[in-house]
Each structure stands twice: as structure tokens, then as C-alpha cells.
PDB file of C-alpha atoms in Angstrom:
ATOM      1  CA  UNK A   1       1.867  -0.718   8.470  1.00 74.00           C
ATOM      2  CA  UNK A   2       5.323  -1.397   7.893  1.00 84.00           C
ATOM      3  CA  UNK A   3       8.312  -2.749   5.546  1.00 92.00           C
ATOM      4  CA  UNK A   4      10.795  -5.023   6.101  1.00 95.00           C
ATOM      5  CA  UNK A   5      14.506  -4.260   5.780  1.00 96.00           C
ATOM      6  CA  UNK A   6      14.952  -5.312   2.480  1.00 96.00           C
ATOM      7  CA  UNK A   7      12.342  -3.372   1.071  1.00 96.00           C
ATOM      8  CA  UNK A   8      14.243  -0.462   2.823  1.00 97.00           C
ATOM      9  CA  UNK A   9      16.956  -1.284   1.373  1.00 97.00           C
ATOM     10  CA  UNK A  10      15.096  -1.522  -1.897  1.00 97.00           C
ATOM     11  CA  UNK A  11      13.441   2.080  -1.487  1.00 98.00           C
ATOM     12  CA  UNK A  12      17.061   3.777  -0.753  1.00 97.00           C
ATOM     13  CA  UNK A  13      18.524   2.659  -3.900  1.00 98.00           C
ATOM     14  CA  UNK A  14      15.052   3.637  -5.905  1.00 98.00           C
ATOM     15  CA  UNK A  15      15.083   7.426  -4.361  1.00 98.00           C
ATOM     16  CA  UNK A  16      19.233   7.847  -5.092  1.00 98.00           C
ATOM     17  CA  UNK A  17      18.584   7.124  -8.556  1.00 97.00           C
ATOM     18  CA  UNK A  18      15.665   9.654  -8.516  1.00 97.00           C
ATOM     19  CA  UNK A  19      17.783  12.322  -6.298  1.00 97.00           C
ATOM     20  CA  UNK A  20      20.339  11.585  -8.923  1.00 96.00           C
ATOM     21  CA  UNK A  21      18.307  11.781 -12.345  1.00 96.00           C
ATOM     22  CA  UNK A  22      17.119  15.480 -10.953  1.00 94.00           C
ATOM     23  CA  UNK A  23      20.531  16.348  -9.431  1.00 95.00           C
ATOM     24  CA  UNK A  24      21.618  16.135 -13.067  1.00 94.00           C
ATOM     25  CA  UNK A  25      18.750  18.473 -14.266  1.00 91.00           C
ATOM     26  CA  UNK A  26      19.309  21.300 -11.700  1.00 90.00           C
ATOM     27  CA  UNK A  27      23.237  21.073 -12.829  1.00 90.00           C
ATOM     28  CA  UNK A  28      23.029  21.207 -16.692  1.00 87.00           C
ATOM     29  CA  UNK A  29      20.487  24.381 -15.767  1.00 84.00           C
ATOM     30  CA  UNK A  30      22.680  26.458 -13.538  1.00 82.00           C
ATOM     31  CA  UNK A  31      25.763  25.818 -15.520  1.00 83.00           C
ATOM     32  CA  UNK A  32      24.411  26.409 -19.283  1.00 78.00           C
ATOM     33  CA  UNK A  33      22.655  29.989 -18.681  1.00 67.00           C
ATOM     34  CA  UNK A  34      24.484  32.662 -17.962  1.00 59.00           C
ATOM     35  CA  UNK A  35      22.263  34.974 -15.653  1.00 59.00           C
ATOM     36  CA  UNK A  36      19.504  34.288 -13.030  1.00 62.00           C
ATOM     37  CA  UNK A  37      16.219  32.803 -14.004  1.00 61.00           C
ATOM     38  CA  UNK A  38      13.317  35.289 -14.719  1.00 56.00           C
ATOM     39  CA  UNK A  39      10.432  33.524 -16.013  1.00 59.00           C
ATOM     40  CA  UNK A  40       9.013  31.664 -12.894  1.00 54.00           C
ATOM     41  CA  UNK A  41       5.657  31.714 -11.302  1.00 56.00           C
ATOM     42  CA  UNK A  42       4.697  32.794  -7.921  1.00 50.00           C
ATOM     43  CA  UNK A  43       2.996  30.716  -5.300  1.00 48.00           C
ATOM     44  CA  UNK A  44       1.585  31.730  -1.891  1.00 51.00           C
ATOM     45  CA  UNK A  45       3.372  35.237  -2.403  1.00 48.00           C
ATOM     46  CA  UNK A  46       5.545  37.231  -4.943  1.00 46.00           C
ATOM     47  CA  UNK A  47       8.322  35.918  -2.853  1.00 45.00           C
ATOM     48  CA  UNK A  48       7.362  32.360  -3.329  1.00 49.00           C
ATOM     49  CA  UNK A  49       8.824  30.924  -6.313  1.00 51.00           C
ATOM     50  CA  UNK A  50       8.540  28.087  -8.590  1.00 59.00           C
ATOM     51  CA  UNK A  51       9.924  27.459 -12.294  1.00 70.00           C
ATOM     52  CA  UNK A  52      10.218  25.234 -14.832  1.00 78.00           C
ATOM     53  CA  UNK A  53      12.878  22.898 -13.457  1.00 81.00           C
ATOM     54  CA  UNK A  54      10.882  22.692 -10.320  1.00 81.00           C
ATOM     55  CA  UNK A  55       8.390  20.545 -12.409  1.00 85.00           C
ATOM     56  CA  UNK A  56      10.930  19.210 -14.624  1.00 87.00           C
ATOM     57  CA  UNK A  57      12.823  17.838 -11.415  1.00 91.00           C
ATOM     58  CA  UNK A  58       9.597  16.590  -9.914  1.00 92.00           C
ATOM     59  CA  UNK A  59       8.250  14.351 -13.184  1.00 92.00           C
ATOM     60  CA  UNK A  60      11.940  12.936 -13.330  1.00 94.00           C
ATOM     61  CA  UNK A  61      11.541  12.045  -9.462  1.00 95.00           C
ATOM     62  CA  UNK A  62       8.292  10.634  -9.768  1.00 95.00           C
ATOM     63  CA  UNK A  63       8.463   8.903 -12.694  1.00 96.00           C
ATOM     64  CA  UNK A  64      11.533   6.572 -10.778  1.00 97.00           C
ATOM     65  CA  UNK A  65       9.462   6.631  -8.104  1.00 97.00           C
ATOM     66  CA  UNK A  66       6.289   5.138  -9.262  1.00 97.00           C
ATOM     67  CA  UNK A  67       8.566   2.537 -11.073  1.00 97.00           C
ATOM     68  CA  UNK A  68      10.820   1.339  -8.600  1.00 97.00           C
ATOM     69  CA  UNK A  69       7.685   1.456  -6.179  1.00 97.00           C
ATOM     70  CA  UNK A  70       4.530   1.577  -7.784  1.00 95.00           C
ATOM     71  CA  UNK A  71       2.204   0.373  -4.337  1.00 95.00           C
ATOM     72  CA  UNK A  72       3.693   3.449  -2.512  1.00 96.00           C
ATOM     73  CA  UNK A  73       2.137   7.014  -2.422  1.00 94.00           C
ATOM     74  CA  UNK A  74       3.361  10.428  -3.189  1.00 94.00           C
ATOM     75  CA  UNK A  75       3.226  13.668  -1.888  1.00 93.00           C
ATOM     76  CA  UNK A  76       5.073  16.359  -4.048  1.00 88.00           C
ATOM     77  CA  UNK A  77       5.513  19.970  -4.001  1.00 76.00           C
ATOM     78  CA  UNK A  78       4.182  21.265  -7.220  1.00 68.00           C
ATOM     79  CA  UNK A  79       1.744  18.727  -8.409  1.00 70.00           C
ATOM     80  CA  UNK A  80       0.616  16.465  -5.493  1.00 69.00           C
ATOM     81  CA  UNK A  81       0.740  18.654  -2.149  1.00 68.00           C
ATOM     82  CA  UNK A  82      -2.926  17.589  -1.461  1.00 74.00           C
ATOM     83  CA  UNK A  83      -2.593  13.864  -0.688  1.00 81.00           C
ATOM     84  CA  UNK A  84      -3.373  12.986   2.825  1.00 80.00           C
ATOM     85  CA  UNK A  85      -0.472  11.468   4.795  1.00 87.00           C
ATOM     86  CA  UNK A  86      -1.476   8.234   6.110  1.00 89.00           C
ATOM     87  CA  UNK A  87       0.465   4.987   7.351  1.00 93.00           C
ATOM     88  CA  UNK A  88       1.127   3.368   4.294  1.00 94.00           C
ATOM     89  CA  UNK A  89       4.422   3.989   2.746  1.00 96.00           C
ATOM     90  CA  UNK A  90       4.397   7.093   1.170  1.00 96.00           C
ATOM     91  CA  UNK A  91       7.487   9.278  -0.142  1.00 97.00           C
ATOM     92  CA  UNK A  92       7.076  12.510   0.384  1.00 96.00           C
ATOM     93  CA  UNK A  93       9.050  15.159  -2.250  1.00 95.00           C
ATOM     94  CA  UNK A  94      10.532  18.911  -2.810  1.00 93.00           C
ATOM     95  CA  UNK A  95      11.837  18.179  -6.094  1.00 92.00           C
ATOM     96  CA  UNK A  96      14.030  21.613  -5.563  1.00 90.00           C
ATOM     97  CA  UNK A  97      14.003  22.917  -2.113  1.00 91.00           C
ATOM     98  CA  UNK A  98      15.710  26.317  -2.163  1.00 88.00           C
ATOM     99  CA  UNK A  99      14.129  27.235  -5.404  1.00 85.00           C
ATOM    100  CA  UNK A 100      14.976  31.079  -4.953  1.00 84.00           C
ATOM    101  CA  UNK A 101      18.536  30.133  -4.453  1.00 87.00           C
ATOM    102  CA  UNK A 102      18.745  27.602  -7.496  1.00 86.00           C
ATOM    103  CA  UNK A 103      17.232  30.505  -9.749  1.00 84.00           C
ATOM    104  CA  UNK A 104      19.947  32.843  -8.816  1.00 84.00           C
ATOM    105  CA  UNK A 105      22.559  30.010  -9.149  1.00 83.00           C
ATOM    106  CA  UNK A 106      23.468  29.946  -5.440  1.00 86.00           C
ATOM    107  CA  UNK A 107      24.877  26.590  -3.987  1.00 88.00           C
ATOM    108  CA  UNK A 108      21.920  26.249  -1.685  1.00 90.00           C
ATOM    109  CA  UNK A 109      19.439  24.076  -3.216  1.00 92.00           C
ATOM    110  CA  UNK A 110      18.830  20.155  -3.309  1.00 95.00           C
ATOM    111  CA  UNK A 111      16.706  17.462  -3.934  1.00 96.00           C
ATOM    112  CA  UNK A 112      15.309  16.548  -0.781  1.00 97.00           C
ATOM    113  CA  UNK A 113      13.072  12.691  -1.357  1.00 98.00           C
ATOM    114  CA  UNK A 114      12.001  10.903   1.764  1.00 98.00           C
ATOM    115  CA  UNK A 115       9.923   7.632   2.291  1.00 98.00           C
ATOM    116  CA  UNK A 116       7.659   7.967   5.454  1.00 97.00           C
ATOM    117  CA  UNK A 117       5.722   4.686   7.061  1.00 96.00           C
ATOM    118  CA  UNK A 118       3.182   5.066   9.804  1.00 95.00           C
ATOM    119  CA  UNK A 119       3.674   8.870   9.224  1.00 94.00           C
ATOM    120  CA  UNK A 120       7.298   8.716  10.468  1.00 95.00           C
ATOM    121  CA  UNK A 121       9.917   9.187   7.721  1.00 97.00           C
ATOM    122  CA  UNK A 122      12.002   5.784   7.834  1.00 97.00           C
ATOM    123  CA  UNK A 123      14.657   7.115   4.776  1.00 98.00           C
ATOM    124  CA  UNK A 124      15.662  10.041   4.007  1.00 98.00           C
ATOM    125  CA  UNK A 125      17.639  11.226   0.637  1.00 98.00           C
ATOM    126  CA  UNK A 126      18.903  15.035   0.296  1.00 98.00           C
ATOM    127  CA  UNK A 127      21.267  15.709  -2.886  1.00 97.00           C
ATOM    128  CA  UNK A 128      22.626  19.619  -2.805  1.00 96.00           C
ATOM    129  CA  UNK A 129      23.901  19.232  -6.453  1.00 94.00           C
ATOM    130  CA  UNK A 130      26.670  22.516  -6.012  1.00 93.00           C
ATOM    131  CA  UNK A 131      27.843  21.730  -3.147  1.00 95.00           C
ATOM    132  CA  UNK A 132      28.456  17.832  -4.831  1.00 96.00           C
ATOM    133  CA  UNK A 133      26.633  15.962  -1.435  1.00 97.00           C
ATOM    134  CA  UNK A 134      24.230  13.663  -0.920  1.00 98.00           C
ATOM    135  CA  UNK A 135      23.210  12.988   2.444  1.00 98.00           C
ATOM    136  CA  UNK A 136      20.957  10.099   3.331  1.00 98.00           C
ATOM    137  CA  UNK A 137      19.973   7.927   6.291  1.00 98.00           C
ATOM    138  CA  UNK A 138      17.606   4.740   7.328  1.00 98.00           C
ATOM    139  CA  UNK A 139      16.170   4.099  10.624  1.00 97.00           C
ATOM    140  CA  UNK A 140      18.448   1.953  12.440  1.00 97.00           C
ATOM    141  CA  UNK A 141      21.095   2.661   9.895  1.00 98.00           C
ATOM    142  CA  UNK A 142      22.804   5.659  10.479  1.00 98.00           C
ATOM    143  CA  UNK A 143      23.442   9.024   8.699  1.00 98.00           C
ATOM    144  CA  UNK A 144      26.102   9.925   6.120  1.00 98.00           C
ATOM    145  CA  UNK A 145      26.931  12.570   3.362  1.00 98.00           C
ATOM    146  CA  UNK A 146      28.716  10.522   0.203  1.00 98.00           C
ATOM    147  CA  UNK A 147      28.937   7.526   2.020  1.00 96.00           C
ATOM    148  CA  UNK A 148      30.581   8.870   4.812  1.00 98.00           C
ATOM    149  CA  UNK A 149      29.029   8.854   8.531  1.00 98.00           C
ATOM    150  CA  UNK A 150      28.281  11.892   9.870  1.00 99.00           C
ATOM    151  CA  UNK A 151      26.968  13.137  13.689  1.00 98.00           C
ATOM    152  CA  UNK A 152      25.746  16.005  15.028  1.00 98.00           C
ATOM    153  CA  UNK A 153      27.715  18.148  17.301  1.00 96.00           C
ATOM    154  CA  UNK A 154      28.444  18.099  21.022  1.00 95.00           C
ATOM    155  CA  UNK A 155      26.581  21.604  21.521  1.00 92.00           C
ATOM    156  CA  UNK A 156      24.539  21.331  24.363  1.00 92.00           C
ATOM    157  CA  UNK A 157      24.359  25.725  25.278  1.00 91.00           C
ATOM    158  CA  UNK A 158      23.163  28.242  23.101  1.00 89.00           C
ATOM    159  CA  UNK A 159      26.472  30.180  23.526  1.00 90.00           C
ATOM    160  CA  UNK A 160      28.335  27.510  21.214  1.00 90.00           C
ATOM    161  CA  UNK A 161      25.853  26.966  18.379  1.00 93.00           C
ATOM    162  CA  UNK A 162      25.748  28.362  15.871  1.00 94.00           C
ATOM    163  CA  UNK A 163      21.911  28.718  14.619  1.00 93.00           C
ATOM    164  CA  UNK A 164      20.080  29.019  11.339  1.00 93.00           C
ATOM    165  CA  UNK A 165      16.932  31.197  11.107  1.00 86.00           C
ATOM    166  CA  UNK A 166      15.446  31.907   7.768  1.00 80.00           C
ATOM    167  CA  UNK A 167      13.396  34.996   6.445  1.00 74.00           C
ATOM    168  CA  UNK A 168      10.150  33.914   5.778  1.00 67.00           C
ATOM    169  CA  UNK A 169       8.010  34.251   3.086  1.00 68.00           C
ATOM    170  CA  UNK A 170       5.680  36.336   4.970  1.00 64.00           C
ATOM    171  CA  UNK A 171       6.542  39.635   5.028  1.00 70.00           C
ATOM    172  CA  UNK A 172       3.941  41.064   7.193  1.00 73.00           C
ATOM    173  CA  UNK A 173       4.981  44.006  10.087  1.00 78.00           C
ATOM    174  CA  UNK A 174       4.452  41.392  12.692  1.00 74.00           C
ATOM    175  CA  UNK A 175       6.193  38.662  11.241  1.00 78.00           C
ATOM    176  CA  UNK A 176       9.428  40.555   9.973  1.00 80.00           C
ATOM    177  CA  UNK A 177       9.401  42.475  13.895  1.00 81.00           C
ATOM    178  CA  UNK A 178       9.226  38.351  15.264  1.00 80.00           C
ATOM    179  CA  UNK A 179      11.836  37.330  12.986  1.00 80.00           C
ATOM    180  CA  UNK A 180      14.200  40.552  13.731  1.00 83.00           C
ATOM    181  CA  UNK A 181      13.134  39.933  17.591  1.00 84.00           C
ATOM    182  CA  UNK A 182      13.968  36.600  17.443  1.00 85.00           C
ATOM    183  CA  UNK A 183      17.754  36.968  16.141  1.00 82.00           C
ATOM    184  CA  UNK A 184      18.253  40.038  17.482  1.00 85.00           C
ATOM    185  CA  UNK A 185      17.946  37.639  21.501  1.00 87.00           C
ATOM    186  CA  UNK A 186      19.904  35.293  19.882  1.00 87.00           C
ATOM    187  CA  UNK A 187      23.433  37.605  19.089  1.00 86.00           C
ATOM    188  CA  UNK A 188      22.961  39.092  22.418  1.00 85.00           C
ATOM    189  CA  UNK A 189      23.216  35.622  24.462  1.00 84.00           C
ATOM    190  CA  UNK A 190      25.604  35.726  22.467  1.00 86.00           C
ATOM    191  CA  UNK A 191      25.076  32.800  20.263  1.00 87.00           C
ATOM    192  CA  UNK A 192      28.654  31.726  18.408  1.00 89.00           C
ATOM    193  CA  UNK A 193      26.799  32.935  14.974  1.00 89.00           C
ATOM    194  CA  UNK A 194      23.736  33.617  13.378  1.00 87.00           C
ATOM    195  CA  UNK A 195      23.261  31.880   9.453  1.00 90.00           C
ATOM    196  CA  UNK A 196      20.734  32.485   7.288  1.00 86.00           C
ATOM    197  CA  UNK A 197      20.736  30.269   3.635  1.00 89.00           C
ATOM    198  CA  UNK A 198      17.863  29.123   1.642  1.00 86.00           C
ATOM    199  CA  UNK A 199      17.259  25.628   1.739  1.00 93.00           C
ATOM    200  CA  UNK A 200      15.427  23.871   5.041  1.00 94.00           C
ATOM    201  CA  UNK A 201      16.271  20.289   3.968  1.00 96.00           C
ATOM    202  CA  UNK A 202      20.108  21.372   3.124  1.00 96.00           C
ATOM    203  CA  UNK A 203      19.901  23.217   6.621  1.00 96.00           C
ATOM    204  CA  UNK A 204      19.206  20.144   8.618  1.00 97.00           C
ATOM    205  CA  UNK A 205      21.846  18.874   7.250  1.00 98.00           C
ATOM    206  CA  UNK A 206      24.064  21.137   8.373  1.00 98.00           C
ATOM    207  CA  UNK A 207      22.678  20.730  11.462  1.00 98.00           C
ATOM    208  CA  UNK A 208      23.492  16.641  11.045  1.00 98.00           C
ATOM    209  CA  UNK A 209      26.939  17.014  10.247  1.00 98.00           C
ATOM    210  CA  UNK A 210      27.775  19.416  12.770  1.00 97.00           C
ATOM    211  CA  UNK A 211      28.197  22.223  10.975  1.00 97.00           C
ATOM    212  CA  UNK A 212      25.886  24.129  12.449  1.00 97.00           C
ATOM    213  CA  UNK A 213      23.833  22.579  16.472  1.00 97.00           C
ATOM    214  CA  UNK A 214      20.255  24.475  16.054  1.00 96.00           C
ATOM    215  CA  UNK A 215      17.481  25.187  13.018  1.00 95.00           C
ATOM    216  CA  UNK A 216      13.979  25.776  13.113  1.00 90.00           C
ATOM    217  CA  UNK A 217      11.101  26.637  10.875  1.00 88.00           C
ATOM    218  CA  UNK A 218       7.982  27.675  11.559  1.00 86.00           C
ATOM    219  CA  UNK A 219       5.107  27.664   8.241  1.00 81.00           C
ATOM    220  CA  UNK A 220       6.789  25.327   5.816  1.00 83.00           C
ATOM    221  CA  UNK A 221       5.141  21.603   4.670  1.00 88.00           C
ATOM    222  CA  UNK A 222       6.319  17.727   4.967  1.00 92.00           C
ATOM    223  CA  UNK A 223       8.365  17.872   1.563  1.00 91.00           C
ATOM    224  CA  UNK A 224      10.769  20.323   3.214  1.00 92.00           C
ATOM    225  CA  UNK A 225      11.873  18.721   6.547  1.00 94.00           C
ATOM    226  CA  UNK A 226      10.545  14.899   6.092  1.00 96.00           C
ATOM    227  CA  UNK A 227      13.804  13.903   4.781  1.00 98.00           C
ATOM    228  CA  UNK A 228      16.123  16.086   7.154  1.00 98.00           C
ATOM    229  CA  UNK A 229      14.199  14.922   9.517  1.00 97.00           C
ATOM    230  CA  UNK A 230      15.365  11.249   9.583  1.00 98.00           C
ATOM    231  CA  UNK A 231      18.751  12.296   8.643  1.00 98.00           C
ATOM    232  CA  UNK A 232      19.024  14.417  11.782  1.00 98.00           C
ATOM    233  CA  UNK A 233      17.971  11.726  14.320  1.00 98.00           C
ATOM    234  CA  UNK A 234      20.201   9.383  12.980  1.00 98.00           C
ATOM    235  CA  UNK A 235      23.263  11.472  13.401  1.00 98.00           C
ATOM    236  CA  UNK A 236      22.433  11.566  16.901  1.00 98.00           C
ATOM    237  CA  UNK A 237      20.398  14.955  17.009  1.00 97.00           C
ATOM    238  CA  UNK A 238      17.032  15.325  18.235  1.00 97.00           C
ATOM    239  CA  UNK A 239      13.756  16.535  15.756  1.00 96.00           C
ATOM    240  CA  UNK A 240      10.460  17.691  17.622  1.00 94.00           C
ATOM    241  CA  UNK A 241       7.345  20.245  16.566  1.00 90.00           C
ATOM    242  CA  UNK A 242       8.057  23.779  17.324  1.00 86.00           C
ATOM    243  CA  UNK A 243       5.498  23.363  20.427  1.00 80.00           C
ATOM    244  CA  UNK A 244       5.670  19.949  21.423  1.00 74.00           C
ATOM    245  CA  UNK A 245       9.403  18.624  22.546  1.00 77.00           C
ATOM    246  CA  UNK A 246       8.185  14.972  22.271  1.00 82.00           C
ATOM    247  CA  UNK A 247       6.613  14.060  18.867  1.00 87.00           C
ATOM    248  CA  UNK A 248       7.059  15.607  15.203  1.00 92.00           C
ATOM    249  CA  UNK A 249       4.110  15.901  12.925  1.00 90.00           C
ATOM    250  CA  UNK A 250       4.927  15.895   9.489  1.00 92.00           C
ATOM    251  CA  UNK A 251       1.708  17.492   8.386  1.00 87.00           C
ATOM    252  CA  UNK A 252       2.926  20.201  11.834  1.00 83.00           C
ATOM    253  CA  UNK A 253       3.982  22.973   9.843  1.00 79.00           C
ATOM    254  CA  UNK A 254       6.596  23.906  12.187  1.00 85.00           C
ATOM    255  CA  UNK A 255       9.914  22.122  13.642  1.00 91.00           C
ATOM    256  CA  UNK A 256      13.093  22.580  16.007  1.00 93.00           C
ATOM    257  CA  UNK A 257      16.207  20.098  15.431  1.00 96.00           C
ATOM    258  CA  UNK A 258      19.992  20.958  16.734  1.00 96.00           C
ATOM    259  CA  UNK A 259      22.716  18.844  18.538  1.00 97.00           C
ATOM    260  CA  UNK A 260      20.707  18.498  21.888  1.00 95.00           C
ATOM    261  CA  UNK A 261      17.254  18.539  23.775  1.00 93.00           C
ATOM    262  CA  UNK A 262      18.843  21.099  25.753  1.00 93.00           C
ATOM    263  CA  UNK A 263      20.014  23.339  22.772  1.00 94.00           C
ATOM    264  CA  UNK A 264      16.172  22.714  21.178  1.00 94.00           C
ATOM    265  CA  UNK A 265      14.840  23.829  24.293  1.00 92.00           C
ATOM    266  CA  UNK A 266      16.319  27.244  24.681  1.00 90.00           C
ATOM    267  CA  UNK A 267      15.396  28.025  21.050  1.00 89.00           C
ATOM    268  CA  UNK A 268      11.373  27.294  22.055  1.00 89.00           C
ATOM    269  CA  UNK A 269      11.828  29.958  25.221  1.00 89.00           C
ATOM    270  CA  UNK A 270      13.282  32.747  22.907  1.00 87.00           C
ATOM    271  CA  UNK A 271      10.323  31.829  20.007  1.00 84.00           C
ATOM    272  CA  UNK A 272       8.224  32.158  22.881  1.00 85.00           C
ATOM    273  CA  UNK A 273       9.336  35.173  23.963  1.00 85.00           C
ATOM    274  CA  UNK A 274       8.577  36.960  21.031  1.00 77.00           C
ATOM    275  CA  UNK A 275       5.489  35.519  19.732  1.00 75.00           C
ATOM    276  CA  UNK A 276       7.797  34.312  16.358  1.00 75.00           C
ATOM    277  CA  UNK A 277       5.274  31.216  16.069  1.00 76.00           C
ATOM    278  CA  UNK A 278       1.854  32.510  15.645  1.00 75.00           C
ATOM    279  CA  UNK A 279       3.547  35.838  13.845  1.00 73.00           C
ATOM    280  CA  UNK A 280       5.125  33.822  11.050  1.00 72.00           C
ATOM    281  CA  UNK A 281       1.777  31.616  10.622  1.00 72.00           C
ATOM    282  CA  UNK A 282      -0.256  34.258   9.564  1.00 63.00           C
ATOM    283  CA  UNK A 283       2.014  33.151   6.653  1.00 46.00           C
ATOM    284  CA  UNK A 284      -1.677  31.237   5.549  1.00 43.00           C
TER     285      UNK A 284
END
């Protein structure tokens, strides 16, 4: 399968004006109330959250979606995570990735919409409504956050990046002893810092721009690193599986991106070291 440029060009301006319409949403939300959201529903654990918006964001989304595109598929967080990923042109949605963060009224959530063909994303669109960005990128066409090219940066050690690593979901001994482990390696190096935020999409952005060279996840789905994904190869970084260096499967579960092969690399060897893979899986 594929699509030609203009329909590429086509499918960007359809997902802005989705990323936008639900940009809006998660704005009026955070700035009318006046403490953190307490009525939400849990997911795979107490710690996984979903609200309201989340499904308010994703019928706005859709609904442009299906309009602008109406022969593509769709794979969305809350209400179509079970469609298979095949090559036809499919976008692939987290209609608010960082949900925990959004219902506290933290700056780290975003809209994260990306449009996959021959299960490779080809765009990506990633709006981070408080933080007033939206990054996006096309194969062939570059990266940039408000219409602005960006790159990754020239990191190519360990001992000048500075690396995101989230807390999981799972909690279990194992997993929290990997994850502890696992940054505890990385600050003796000594890495330049050590970040954690909430969003995976707005992460690999960061990673894009150059404000931060390394990020990797381990247990998450397609709707949270599809769009980064694209955005991070074409600012010149490199996007692989977790435990394969040369391919990235969207339906993998896991992924590495930074500044360099040779910064993506290291990060494998210390994951290795301390099991931090199969640990954080038992996240199913």
C-alpha cells in the first residue's frame, strides 16, 4: 500500500485540525476547574487512568478524522485499541497521552495523532496544549515544533545525555527494583541528568528537539510512540524496538530513540543488565 504526496499533504492538514479541536478541549478543562480531577476510571491498574476528557478528546479526533479521511482506519486508546494494524493507511490515536498529568493540571500532556502506511508511521502530529507546541513531521519532510525545524542533538556518549525513564504502571517488587536498578547505573556513569515526566509522545519530542538525546519505554501500545516515532527520525534521531536495533514494531510494546545509534545502544546494555525488559512486562 501506499499514498501519494498529496494525499500526505492532505492527511497533515486533516490530523492538525483534529490535534487542534482536542487541544482546545484539554485547555478550557485545566483552566476552568480549580483542583485536580477525581472522578476518573481505572484501566489496567489503580494507577492507570482515564476520564472524561480522554473520551471527549478522542470523539472530537475521530469524528475529523473519519471526515477528512473516511477510507482510512483507526486505532484509538479508549474506544478502538483492538483493531489490527495492517498496511492500509491507518491513524493511530492517544487522544490524551499523559492523562495522570492532565488530571492534576501539569504541563505534560498532548494530543499525540499519527497516520501509519505499511505499518510504518509516515506523519506524525503531537500538540502539548500547556506548553503551547505542536510538533509534527512527514517522511521525507522534516520535523518541526510550530513551524519551526527542529533536530536532535549531537550526543553520541551516555555521559552527555541527558535521559528520560518513566515509572511504570506496574508496581510489582521486580519491576520497581528494575526501574530503581536501571537509573540508579545510569547517575553513576554519570549520565548529565536523569528526567522523569509523564507523557511518552511529549518525551520523544524532547528527545527530537534536543532537549533531551535518550528515552525508552518498555510495556506501552502504538498510540503512544507512533507519532514520536516519525517525528524523531526526521529530526535526525534514530527509533528501534527495545531488543532489536534495526526495525520498530508498532504493535512491539517496547522502544529506544535518542540522538544516536551509539547513545541507543548503551541504553539496551544497561536494560540488559538489569533484566528492566521482561521485569516491567509482567506489566500484562
Amino acid at each position: 500500500m501506499s499514498i501519494t504526496e498529496a494525499e500526505l499533504s492532505a492527511a497533515i492538514e486533516v490530523a492538525l485540525c483534529a490535534a487542534r479541536n482536542a487541544t482546545d478541549i484539554i485547555n478550557k478543562s485545566i483552566d476552568e476547574r480549580s483542583a485536580p480531577i477525581t472522578n476518573v476510571n481505572t484501566k489496567s491498574n489503580s494507577t492507570d487512568w482515564v476520564t472524561q476528557y480522554d473520551k471527549q478528546c478522542e470523539e472530537e479526533v475521530l469524528s475529523v478524522l473519519r471526515a477528512g479521511t473516511p477510507d482510512y482506519a483507526i486505532i484509538s486508546e479508549e474506544t478502538q485499541a483492538d483493531v489490527p494494524l495492517d498496511d492500509s493507511p491507518t491513524w493511530i490515536v492517544d487522544p490524551i497521552d499523559g492523562t495522570t498529568s492532565f488530571a492534576h493540571g501539569l504541563y505534560d500532556c498532548c494530543v499525540s495523532i499519527a497516520l501509519a502506511v505499511n505499518k510504518e508511521p509516515v506523519l506524525g502530529v503531537i500538540s502539548a496544549p500547556r506548553l503551547q507546541e505542536i510538533y509534527t513531521a512527514a517522511k521525507g519532510r522534516g520535523a518541526y515544533c510550530n513551524g519551526q525545524r527542529i533536530h536532535v542533538s549531537h550526543a553520541t556518549t551516555l555521559n552527555e545525555s541527558v535521559v528520560i525513564i518513566h515509572q511504570p504502571y506496574n508496581r510489582s517488587k521486580a519491576c520497581v527494583e528494575a526501574v530503581l536498578n536501571t537509573q540508579r547505573e545510569f547517575m553513576k556513569l554519570p549520565v548529565h541528568s536523569v528526567r522523569c515526566y509523564g507523557s511518552a509522545a511529549l518525551d520523544m519530542c524532547f528527545v527530537a528537539s534536543g532537549k533531551a538525546d535518550l528515552y525508552f519505554e518498555v510495556g506501552f501500545n502504538a498510540w503512544d510512540y507512533a507519532a514520536g516515532a516519525i517525528i524523531v527520525r526526521e529530526a535526525g534521531g534514530v527509533v528501534h524496538d527495545v531488543n532489536n536495533q534495526n526495525s520498530l514494531d508498532l504493535m512491539g510494546r517496547g522502544m529506544c530513540c535518542g540522538s544516536s545509534k551509539e547513545v541507543t545502544l548503551k541504553a539496551i546494555e544497561v536494560m540488559e543488565k538489569y533484566n528492566y525488559r521482561d521485569a516491567v512486562w509482567t506489566l500484562d
